[in-house]
Every structure is written in C-alpha cells, then in structure tokens.
Short mmCIF file of C-alpha atoms and ligand atoms in Angstrom, two decimals:
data_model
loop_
_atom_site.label_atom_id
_atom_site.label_comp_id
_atom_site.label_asym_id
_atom_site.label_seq_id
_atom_site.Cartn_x
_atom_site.Cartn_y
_atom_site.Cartn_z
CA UNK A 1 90.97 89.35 64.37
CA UNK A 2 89.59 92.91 64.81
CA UNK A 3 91.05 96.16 63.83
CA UNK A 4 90.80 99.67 64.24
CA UNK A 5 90.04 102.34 61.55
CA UNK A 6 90.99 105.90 62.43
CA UNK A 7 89.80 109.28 60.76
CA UNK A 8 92.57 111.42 62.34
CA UNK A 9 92.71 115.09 62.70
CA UNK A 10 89.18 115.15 64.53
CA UNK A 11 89.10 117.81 67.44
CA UNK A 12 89.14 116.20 71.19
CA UNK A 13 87.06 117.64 73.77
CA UNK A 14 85.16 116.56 76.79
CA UNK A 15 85.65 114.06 79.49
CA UNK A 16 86.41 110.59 79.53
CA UNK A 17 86.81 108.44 83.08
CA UNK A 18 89.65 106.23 83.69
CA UNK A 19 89.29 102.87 85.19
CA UNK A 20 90.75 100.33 87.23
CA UNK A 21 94.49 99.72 86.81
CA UNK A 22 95.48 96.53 84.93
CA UNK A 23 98.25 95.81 86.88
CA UNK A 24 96.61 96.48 90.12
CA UNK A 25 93.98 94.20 89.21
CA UNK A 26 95.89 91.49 88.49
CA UNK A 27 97.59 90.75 91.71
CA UNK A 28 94.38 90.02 93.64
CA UNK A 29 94.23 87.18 91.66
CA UNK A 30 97.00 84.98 92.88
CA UNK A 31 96.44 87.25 96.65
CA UNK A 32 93.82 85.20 96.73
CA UNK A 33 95.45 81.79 96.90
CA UNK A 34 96.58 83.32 100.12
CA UNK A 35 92.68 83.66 101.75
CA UNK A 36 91.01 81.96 103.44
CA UNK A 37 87.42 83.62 102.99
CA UNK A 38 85.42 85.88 100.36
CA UNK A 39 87.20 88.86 98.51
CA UNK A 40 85.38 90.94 97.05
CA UNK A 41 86.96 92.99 94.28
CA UNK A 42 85.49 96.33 92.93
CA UNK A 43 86.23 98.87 90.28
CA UNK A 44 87.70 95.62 88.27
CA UNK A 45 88.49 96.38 84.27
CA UNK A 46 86.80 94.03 81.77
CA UNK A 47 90.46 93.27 80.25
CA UNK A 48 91.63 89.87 78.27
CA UNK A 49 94.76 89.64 80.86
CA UNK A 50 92.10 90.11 84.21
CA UNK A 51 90.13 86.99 82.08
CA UNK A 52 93.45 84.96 81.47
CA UNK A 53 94.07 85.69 85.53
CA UNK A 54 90.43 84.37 86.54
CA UNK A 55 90.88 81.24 84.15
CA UNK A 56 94.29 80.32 86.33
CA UNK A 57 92.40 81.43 89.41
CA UNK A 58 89.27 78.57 88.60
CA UNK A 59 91.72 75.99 87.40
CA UNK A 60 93.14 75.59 90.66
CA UNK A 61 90.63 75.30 92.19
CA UNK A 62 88.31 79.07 92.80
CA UNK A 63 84.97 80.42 92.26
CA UNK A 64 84.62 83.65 90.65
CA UNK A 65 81.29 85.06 90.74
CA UNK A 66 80.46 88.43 89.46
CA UNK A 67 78.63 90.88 91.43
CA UNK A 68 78.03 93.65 89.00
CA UNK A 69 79.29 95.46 86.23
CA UNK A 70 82.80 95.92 87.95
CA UNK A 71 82.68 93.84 90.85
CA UNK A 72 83.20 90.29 91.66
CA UNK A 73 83.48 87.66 94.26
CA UNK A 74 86.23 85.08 95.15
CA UNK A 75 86.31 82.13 97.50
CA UNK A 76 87.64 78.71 97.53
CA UNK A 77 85.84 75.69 96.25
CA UNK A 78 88.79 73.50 96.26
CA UNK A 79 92.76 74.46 96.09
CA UNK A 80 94.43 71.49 96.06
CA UNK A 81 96.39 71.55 92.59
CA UNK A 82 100.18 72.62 92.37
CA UNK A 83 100.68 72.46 88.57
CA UNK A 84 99.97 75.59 86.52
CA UNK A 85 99.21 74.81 83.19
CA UNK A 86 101.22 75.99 79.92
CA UNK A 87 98.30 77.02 77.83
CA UNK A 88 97.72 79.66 80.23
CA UNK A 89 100.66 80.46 81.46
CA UNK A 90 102.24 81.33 77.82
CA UNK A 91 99.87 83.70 77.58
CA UNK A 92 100.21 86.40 80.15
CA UNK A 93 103.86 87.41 82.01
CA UNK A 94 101.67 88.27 85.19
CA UNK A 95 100.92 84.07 85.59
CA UNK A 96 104.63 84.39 87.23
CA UNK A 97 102.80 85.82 90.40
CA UNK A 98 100.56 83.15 91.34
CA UNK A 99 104.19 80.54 92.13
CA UNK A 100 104.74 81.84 95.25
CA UNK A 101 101.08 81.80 96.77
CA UNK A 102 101.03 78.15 95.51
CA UNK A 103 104.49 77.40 96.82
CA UNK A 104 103.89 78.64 100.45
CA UNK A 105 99.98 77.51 100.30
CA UNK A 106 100.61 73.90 98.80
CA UNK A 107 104.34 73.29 99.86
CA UNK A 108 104.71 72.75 95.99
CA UNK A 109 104.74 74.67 92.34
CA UNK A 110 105.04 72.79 88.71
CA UNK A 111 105.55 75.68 85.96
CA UNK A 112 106.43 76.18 82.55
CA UNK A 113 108.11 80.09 81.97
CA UNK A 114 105.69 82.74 81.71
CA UNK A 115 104.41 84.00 78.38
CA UNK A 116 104.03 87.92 77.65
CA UNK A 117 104.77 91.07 75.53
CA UNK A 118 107.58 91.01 73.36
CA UNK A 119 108.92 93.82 75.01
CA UNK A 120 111.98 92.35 77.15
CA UNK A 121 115.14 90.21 76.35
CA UNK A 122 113.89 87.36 74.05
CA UNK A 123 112.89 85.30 77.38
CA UNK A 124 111.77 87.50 79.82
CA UNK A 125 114.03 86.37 82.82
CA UNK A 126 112.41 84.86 86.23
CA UNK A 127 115.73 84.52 88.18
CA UNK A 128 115.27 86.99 90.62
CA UNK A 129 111.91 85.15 91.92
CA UNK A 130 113.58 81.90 91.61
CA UNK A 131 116.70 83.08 93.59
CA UNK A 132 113.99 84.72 96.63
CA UNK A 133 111.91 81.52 96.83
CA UNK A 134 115.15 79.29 96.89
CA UNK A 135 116.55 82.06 99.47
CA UNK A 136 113.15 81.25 101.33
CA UNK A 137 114.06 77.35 101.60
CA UNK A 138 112.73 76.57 98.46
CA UNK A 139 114.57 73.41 96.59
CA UNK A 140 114.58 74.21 92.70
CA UNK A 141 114.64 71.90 90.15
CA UNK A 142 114.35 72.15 86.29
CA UNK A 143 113.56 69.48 83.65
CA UNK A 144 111.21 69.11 81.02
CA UNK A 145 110.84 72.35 80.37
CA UNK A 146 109.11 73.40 83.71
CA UNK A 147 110.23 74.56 87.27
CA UNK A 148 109.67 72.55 90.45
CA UNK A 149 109.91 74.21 93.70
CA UNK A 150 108.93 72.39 96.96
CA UNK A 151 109.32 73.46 100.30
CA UNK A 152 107.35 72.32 103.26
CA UNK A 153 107.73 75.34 105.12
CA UNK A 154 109.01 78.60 104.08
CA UNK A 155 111.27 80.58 106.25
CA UNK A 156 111.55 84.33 106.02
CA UNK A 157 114.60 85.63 104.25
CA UNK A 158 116.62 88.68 103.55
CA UNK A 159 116.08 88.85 100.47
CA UNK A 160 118.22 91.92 97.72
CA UNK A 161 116.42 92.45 94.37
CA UNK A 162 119.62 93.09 91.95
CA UNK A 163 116.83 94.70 89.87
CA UNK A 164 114.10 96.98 90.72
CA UNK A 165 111.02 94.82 89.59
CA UNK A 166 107.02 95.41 89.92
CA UNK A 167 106.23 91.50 90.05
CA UNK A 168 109.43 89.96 91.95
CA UNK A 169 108.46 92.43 94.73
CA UNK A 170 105.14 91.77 94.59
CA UNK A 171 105.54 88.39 94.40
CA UNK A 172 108.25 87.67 97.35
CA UNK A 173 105.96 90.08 99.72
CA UNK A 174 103.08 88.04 99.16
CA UNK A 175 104.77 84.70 99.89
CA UNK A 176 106.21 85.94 103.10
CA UNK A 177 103.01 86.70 104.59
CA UNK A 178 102.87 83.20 105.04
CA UNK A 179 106.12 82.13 105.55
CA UNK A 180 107.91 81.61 109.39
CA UNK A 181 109.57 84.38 110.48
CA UNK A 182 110.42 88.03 108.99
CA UNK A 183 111.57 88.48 105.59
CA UNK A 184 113.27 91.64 104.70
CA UNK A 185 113.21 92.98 100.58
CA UNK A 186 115.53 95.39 99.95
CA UNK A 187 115.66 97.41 96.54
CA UNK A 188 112.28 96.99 96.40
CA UNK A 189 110.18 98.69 93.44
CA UNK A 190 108.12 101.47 94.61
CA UNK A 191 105.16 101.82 92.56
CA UNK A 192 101.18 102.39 94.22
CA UNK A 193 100.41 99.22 93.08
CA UNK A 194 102.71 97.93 95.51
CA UNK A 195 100.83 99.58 98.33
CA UNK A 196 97.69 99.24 97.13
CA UNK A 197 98.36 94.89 97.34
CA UNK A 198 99.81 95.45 100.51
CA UNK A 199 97.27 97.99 101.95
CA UNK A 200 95.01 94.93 101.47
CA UNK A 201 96.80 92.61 102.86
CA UNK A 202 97.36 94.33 105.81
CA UNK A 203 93.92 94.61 105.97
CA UNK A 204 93.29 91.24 105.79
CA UNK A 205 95.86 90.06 108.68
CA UNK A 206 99.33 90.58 107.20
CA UNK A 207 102.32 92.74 108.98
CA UNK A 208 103.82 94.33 106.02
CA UNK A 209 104.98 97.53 106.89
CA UNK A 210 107.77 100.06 103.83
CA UNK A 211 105.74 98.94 101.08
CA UNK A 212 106.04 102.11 98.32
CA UNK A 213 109.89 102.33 99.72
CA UNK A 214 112.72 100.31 98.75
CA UNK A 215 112.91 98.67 101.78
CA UNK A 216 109.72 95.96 102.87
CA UNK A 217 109.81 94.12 106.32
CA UNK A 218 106.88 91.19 106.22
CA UNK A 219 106.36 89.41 109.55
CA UNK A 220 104.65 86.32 108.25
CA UNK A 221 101.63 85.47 109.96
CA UNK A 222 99.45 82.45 110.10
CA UNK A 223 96.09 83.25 107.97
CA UNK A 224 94.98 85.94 106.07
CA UNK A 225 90.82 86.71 105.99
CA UNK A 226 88.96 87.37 103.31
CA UNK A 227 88.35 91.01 102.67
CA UNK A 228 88.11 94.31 99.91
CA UNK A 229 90.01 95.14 97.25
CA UNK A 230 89.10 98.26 96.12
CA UNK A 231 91.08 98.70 92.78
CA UNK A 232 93.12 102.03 92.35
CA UNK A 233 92.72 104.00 89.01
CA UNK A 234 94.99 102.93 86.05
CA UNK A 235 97.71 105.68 86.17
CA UNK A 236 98.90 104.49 82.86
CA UNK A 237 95.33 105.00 81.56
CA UNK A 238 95.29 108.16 82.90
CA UNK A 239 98.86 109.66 81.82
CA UNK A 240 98.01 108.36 78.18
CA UNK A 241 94.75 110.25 78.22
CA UNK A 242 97.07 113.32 79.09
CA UNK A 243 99.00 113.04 76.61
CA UNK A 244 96.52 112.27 74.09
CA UNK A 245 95.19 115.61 74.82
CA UNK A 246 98.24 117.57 75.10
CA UNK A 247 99.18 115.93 71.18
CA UNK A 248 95.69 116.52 69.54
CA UNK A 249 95.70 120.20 71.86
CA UNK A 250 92.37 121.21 70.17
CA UNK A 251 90.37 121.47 73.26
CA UNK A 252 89.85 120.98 76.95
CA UNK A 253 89.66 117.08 77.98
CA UNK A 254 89.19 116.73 81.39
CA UNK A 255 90.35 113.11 82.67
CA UNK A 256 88.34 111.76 85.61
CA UNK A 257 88.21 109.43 88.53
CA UNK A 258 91.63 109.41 88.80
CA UNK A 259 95.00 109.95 91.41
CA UNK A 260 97.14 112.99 89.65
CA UNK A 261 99.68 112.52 92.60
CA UNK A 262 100.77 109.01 91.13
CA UNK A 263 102.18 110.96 87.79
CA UNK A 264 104.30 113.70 89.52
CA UNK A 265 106.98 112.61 86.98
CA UNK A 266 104.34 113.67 83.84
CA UNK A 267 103.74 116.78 85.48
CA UNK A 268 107.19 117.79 85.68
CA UNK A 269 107.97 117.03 82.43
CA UNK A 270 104.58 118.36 81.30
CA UNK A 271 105.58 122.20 82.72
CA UNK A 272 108.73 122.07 80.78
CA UNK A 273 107.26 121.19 77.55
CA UNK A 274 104.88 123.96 78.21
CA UNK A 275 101.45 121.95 78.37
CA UNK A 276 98.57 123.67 80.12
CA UNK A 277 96.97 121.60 82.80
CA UNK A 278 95.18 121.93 86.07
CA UNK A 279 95.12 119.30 88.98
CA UNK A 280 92.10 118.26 91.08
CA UNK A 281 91.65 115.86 94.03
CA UNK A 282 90.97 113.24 91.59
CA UNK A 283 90.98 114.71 87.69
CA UNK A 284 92.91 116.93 85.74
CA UNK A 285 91.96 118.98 82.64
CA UNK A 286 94.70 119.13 79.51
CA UNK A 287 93.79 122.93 77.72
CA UNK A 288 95.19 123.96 74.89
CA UNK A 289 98.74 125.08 75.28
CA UNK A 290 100.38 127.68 72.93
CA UNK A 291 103.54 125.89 71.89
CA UNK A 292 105.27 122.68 72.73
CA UNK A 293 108.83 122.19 73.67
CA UNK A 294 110.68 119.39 72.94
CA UNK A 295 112.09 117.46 75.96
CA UNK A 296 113.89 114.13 76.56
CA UNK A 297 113.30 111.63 78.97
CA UNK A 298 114.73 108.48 80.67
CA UNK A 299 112.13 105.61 81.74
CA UNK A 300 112.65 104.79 85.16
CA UNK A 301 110.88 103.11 88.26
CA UNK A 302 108.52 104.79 90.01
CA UNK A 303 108.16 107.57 90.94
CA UNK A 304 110.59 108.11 87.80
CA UNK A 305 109.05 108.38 84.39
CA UNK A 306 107.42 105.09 83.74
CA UNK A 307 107.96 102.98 81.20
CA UNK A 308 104.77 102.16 79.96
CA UNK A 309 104.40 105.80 79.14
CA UNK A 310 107.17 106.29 77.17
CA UNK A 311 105.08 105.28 73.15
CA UNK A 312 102.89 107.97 73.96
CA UNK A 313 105.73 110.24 75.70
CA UNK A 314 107.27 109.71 71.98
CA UNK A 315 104.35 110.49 70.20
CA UNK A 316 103.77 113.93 71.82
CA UNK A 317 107.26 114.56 71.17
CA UNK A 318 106.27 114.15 67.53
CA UNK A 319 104.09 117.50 67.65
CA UNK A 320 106.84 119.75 69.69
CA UNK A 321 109.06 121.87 68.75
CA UNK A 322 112.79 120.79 68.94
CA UNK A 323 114.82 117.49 69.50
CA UNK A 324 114.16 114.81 72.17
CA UNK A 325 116.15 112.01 73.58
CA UNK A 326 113.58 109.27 74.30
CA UNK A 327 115.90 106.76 76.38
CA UNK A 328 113.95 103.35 76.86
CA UNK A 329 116.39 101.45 80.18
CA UNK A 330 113.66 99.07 80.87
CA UNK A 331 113.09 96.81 78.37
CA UNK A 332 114.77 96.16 75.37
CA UNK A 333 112.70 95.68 72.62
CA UNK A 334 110.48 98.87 73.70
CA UNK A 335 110.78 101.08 70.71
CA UNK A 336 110.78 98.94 67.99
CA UNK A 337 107.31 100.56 66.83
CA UNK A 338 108.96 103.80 66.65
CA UNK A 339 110.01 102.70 63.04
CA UNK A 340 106.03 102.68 62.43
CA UNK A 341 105.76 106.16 63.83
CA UNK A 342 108.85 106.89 60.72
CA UNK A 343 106.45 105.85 58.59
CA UNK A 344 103.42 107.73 59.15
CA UNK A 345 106.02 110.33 58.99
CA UNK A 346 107.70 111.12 62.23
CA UNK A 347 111.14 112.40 61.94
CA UNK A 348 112.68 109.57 64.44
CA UNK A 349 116.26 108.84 64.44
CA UNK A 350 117.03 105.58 66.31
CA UNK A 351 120.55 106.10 68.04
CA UNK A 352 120.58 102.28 69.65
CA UNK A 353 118.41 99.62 70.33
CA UNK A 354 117.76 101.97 74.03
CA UNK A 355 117.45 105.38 71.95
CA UNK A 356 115.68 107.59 69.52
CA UNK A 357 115.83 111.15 68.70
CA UNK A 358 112.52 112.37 67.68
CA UNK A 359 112.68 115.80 65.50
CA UNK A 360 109.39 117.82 65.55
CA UNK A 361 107.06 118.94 64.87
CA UNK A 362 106.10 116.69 61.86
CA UNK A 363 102.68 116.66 59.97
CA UNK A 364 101.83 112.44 61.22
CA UNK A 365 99.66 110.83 57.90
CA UNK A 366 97.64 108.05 58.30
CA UNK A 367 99.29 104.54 57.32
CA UNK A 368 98.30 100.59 58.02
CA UNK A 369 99.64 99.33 60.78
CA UNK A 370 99.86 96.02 62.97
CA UNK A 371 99.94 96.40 67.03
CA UNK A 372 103.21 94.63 68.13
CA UNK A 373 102.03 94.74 71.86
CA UNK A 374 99.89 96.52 74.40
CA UNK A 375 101.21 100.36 74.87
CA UNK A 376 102.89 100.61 71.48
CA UNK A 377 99.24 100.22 70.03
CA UNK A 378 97.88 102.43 72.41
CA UNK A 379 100.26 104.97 70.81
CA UNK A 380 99.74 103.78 67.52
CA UNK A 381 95.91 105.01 67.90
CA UNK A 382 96.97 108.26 69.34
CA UNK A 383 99.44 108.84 66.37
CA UNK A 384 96.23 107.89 64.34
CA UNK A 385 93.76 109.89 65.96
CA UNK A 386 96.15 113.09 65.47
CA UNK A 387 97.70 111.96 61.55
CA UNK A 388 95.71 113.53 58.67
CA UNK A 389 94.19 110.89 56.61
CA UNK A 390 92.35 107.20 57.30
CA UNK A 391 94.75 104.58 59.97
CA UNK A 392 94.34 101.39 60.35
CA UNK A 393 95.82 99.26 63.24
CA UNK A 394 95.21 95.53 63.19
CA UNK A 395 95.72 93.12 66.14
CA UNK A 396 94.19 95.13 68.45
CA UNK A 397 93.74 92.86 70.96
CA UNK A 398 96.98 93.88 72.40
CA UNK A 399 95.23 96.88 72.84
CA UNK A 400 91.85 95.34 74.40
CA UNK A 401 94.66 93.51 77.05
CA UNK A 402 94.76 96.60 78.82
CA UNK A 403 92.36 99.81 77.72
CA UNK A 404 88.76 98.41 78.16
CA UNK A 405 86.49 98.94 75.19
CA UNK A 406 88.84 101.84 74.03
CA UNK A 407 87.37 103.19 70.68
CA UNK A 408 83.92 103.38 72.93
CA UNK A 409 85.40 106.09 75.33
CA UNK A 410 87.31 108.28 72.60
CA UNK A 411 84.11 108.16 70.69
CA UNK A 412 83.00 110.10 73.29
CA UNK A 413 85.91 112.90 73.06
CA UNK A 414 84.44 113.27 69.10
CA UNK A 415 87.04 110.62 67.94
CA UNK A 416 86.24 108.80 64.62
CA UNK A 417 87.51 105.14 65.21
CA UNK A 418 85.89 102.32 64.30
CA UNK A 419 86.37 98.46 65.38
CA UNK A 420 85.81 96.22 62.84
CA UNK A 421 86.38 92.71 62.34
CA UNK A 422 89.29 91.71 59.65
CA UNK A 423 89.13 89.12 57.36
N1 LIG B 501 113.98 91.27 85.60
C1 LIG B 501 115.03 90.42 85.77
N2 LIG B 501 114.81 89.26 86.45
C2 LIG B 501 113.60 88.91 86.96
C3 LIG B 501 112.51 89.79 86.76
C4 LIG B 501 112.74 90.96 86.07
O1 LIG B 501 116.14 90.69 85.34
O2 LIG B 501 113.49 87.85 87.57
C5 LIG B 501 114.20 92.55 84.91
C6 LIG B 501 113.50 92.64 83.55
O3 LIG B 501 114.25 92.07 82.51
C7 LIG B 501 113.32 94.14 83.41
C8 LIG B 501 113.08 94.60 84.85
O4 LIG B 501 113.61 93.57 85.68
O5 LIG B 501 114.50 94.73 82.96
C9 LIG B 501 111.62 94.79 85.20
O6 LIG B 501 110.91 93.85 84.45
P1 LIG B 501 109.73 92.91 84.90
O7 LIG B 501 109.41 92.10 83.69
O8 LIG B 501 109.99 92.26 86.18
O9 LIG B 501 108.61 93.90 85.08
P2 LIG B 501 107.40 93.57 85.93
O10 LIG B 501 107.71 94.01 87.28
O11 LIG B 501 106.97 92.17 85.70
C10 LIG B 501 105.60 95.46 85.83
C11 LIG B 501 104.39 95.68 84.98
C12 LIG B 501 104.83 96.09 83.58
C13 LIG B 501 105.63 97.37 83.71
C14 LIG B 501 106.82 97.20 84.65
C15 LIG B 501 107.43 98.55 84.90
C16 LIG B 501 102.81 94.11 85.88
C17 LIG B 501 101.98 92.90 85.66
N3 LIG B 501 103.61 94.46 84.89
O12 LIG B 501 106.31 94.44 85.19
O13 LIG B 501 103.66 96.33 82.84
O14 LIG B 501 106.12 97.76 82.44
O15 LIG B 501 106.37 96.65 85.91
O16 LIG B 501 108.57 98.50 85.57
O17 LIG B 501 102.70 94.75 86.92
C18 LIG B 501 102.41 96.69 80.90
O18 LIG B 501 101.42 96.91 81.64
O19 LIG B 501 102.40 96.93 79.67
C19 LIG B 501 103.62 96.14 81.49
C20 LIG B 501 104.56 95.55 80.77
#
C-alpha cells in the first residue's frame, strides 16, 4: 500500500491542468454495450475506477485498445454474456450502470449489488434502477444473493425518480435508447455529465432531447453507431484546485483546461467568502485574497453546491474567519473524516451525523492519517499541504481512484509530497 508524506506550509503558485472527469469517463463504458461500431474516447484519465470499468467492459465480451496517452478505442469482439461478475462489481458503485445496456442489449442481466465508497447508507440502495427497468417490462427476481432481470423487449416508460440521482438517470436514459417506444424521466438529475453522455448519444443515433433539465424524453431507436466521446474536464478536479488555492492563498494558481461555467455554485459562494478570482473561457486564476469569511453551505444537485466538494469546502472553511454550517444531505456517512480534520487541529463541532460547525481560522498541524475514501483524502492532502509540520496519509489509492498521478501535478505548484510505498 502506498502513502503520501506532506511538508505543509509550502507556498503554491503556478499552473496546473485539470483532466478528464471521472465520472464522465465512466459512462462510455457501459454506452458502449449499446454500439454497434468503434468509439473512440479521448481526453480519458489514467484512474483505478476507468481500469475496473475497462476490465467489466473486456469480460463481456470488448476490445479496448489504446490509441495514445489519453485516448482509446472500443469495439465488439464478442457480447454475448449476461452475468456480471462479483469480483468486479464489489469494487466500484459505477458497475450499477452497465445492467441496463445488458438488459435491453441481451434481453437478460445476472448481478450481485454494486460495491463502492463508504460514503452512503451501509448498502448503497439500487431501488430506483430496479423500479425503472421493472417499469420498462423488466421481470425481477432475487436469490442467491444476485438480481435477475429478463425482458425480451423493453417498452418505454414514464418513469419518476423519487430521488435526484447521477447514475439512475444515466442509467434509465441509456436503456431507453433502445427500448420500443418513448420513455419519459422526470426529476431527472441535472449535472453536465448528463449532457455530455447524451450529447454523444445523440450523436451516435439516439433522440434524447431535456437532458441537463429535470425532465428527459428518449424516443428509442433501433441502433446506435459508433462514434466520439470527447471527455469533458473534471469539474470536481477543478473546484478542488480552487479551493486548494484559495486555503494555501500564498500566490496566484491559475487552473487550466477547464469549464468555469459548470461551478457557478463555487463562484457564488467564493464572492461571499471574499476569495479573489478571475474567469476565462476555459481557466480561472485563484490570487491572494485579503481575508476570508466564513460561510455555510448545503450540498445539493447540480447546479447546487455539489457534494463531492463539500471535504475541501470544509477545509477552506478551516482558514476563514467566523462560523460555518457545513450541511452534508447527500450521503450519510460524508463527514466522518471531519473528526481527522479535529485532530490536526480544526475547531469542528459535529451537530449530527448531516452537520458540522467549523470555527476558524485555526493553525492545521500535520498528523498521520488513513484515507477513508476518494474526496475525503483529497481533502486530507489539502489540509496537509496547508498544516505546519510533516502529514502522512496512507491508503491513498482512494485518492489515485479519481485524481490521476496527484502528488506529480502539485509538485509542480512547489508542493512537497512524496509517494512512497508502506510497509
Ligand atoms: N439513491 C437511492 N436509490 C437509488 C440510487 C440512489 O435512494 O436507487 C440515493 C442515494 O442513497 C443518494 C442519492 O440517491 O442519497 C444519490 O446517490 P447515488 O449513489 O445514486 O449517486 P450517484 O448518482 O450514483 C453520482 C456520482 C457521485 C456523486 C453523486 C452526486 C458517479 C459515478 N458518481 O453518484 O460521485 O457524489 O452523483 O450526486 O457519477 C465521487 O465521484 O466521489 C462520487 C461519489
């Protein structure tokens, strides 16, 4: 197992690029169950989850062949299997999206529950997929520990998500491309990933037309061609960088290759806690800002203030001035590293299970720590990188799951982190 080891305190400056979103990336995966033809796939992250989605990819039946640094090639060698297996599936929550392709490709699915981040409710629930492909004509059944769907033709469906969520949405839109009929989604999530799937799709032969509103209409069609998928920057990536900056605030980082208009909710929040920033086209530049006001937020869907933000929302909120309310409505078990935060220092006061009250500024000091999961160790290397003193933050490949070759690019701000293999 590797680790990081963090000199903090070191002044940031510079640029640093962000890449291709994670969870952009790894919907083109099970899109491409849908294909029939080549996809070629650029501006793709070297990330473990992107690997764990290839690996399900080739076991049923792909060829993945890589076409340069970032860009690869898929096409069909032979789909014929229905099962997904366990030892992949336990390992990434985003395996949940290739059922429906399979379903409405094959006629069939065999699955165990998804693996993932400890972040949700103990299990992280699947009804609301179950319920849309059963809505779809799907027949359910449940034993041995694994879900059965069959269906030998899907029907379109109108379909209400009880709760807003990335990957049902995702995942119902894509099987109705290629069910009968029209299939209406209603309470949709919002987010650019969204678009950016169905943007391709559409591209490829689909009739998907209110994808980024709440409401989807998919006229399913009878093929779908092979085609591009440029990936869209990672706006988590790019929010954390932000905020990274704004914490350390001892120089100008400029943050490239990115979309500022998919964080109007960090901007927002940013002019009321009095950061200095300018927006490009595609970059923005953090400068040093005189003080910092405390300010409390709510995690929300998109366009609201996202979720995966909110660890390094809490560690900025360290270095303000003032008393914030950092209320986590997404996922339960979201701010359990905030106790790890407490002890590097942080004055954090948890309220409930869904709240803390962080009191700041505090002097952070560095401490040895274990990443529970994949954007509370993102913050626990920012709260390193701005502590006085040596961190150290094992299991870091919850870290490498979704911030490609990390210490690398803050290296390049004048960061002193150091990966090194534990014992
Ligand atoms: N939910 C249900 N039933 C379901 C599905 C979800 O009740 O059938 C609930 C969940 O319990 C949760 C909410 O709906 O309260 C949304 O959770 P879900 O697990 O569905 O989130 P997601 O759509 O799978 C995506 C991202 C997450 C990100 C959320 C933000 C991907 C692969 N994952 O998850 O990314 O936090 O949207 O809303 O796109 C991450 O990158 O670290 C990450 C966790």
């Amino acid at each position: 197992m590797a680790k990081f080891i963090i000199n903090g305190r070191k002044p940031l400056s510079g640029e640093i690029e962000v890449l291709g979103a994670k969870n952009a990336a790894l919907k083109i995966f099970p899109a491409a169950l849908l294909t029939n033809g080549v996809i070629r796939v650029s501006n793709l992250s070297q990330l473990e989850d992107c690997l764990k989605a290839e690996e399900l990819l080739e076991f049923l039946g792909y060829e993945i062949s890589k076409k340069g640094e970032r860009t690869i090639e898929i096409k069909e060698k032979r789909f014929s299997r229905v099962d997904l297996p366990e030892s992949i599936m336990n390992k990434f929550r985003a395996s949940i999206m290739f059922v429906g392709p399979v379903l409405v490709k094959r006629g069939e699915v065999k699955f165990p529950h998804p693996g993932g981040c400890v972040i949700g409710a103990s299990v992280r629930p699947i009804d609301m997929f179950l319920e849309g492909f059963k809505k779809m004509g799907a027949a359910l059944k449940i034993s041995d520990n694994h879900y059965y769907l069959k269906a030998k033709k899907l029907k379109g469906a109108d379909i209400f998500f009880p709760k807003v969520s990335v990957t049902a949405t995702e995942s119902l839109m894509m099987t109705a491309v290629l069910a009968e009929g029209e299939t209406i989604l209603k309470n949709s999530a919002m987010e650019p990933e969204i678009v950016a799937l169905a943007d391709y799709l559409n591209k490829s032969g689909a009739k998907i037309k209110g994808a980024g509103t709440p409401t989807i209409i998919i006229k399913g069609v009878k093929k779908i061609n092979g085609g591009e998928y440029e990936i869209i920057p990672d706006r988590i990536e790019a929010g954390t960088f932000a905020m990274l900056a704004a914490a350390s605030n001892s120089g100008d980082i400029h943050i490239k290759n990115c979309r500022p208009e998919h964080l109007e909710s960090l901007w927002a929040l940013f002019d009321r806690v009095g950061i200095n920033y300018v927006l490009y086209k595609n970059s923005f530049v953090i400068k040093r800002s005189k003080k910092l006001l405390s300010c409390d937020i709510t995690t929300h869907e998109y366009p609201g203030f996202a979720t995966d933000l909110q660890p390094p929302y809490t560690v900025l909120m360290t270095q303000t001035k003032g008393s914030s309310l950092i209320h986590e409505t997404i996922y339960d078990r979201r701010l359990l590293y905030a106790d790890m935060l407490t002890q590097m220092g942080a004055n954090i006061v948890m309220a409930d299970p869904h709240r803390a009250v962080v009191n700041g500024p505090t002097r952070l000091k560095g401490k040895k720590l274990i990443s529970p999961d994949l954007r509370a160790g993102i913050a626990l290397v920012m709260a390193g990188l701005i502590a006085e003193g040596k961190t150290e933050i094992d299991n870091i490949y919850q870290i490498d799951r979704g911030y490609e070759k990390i210490d690398e690019r803050l290296k390049k701000l004048g960061a002193d982190i150091k990966r090194v293999e534990s014992s």
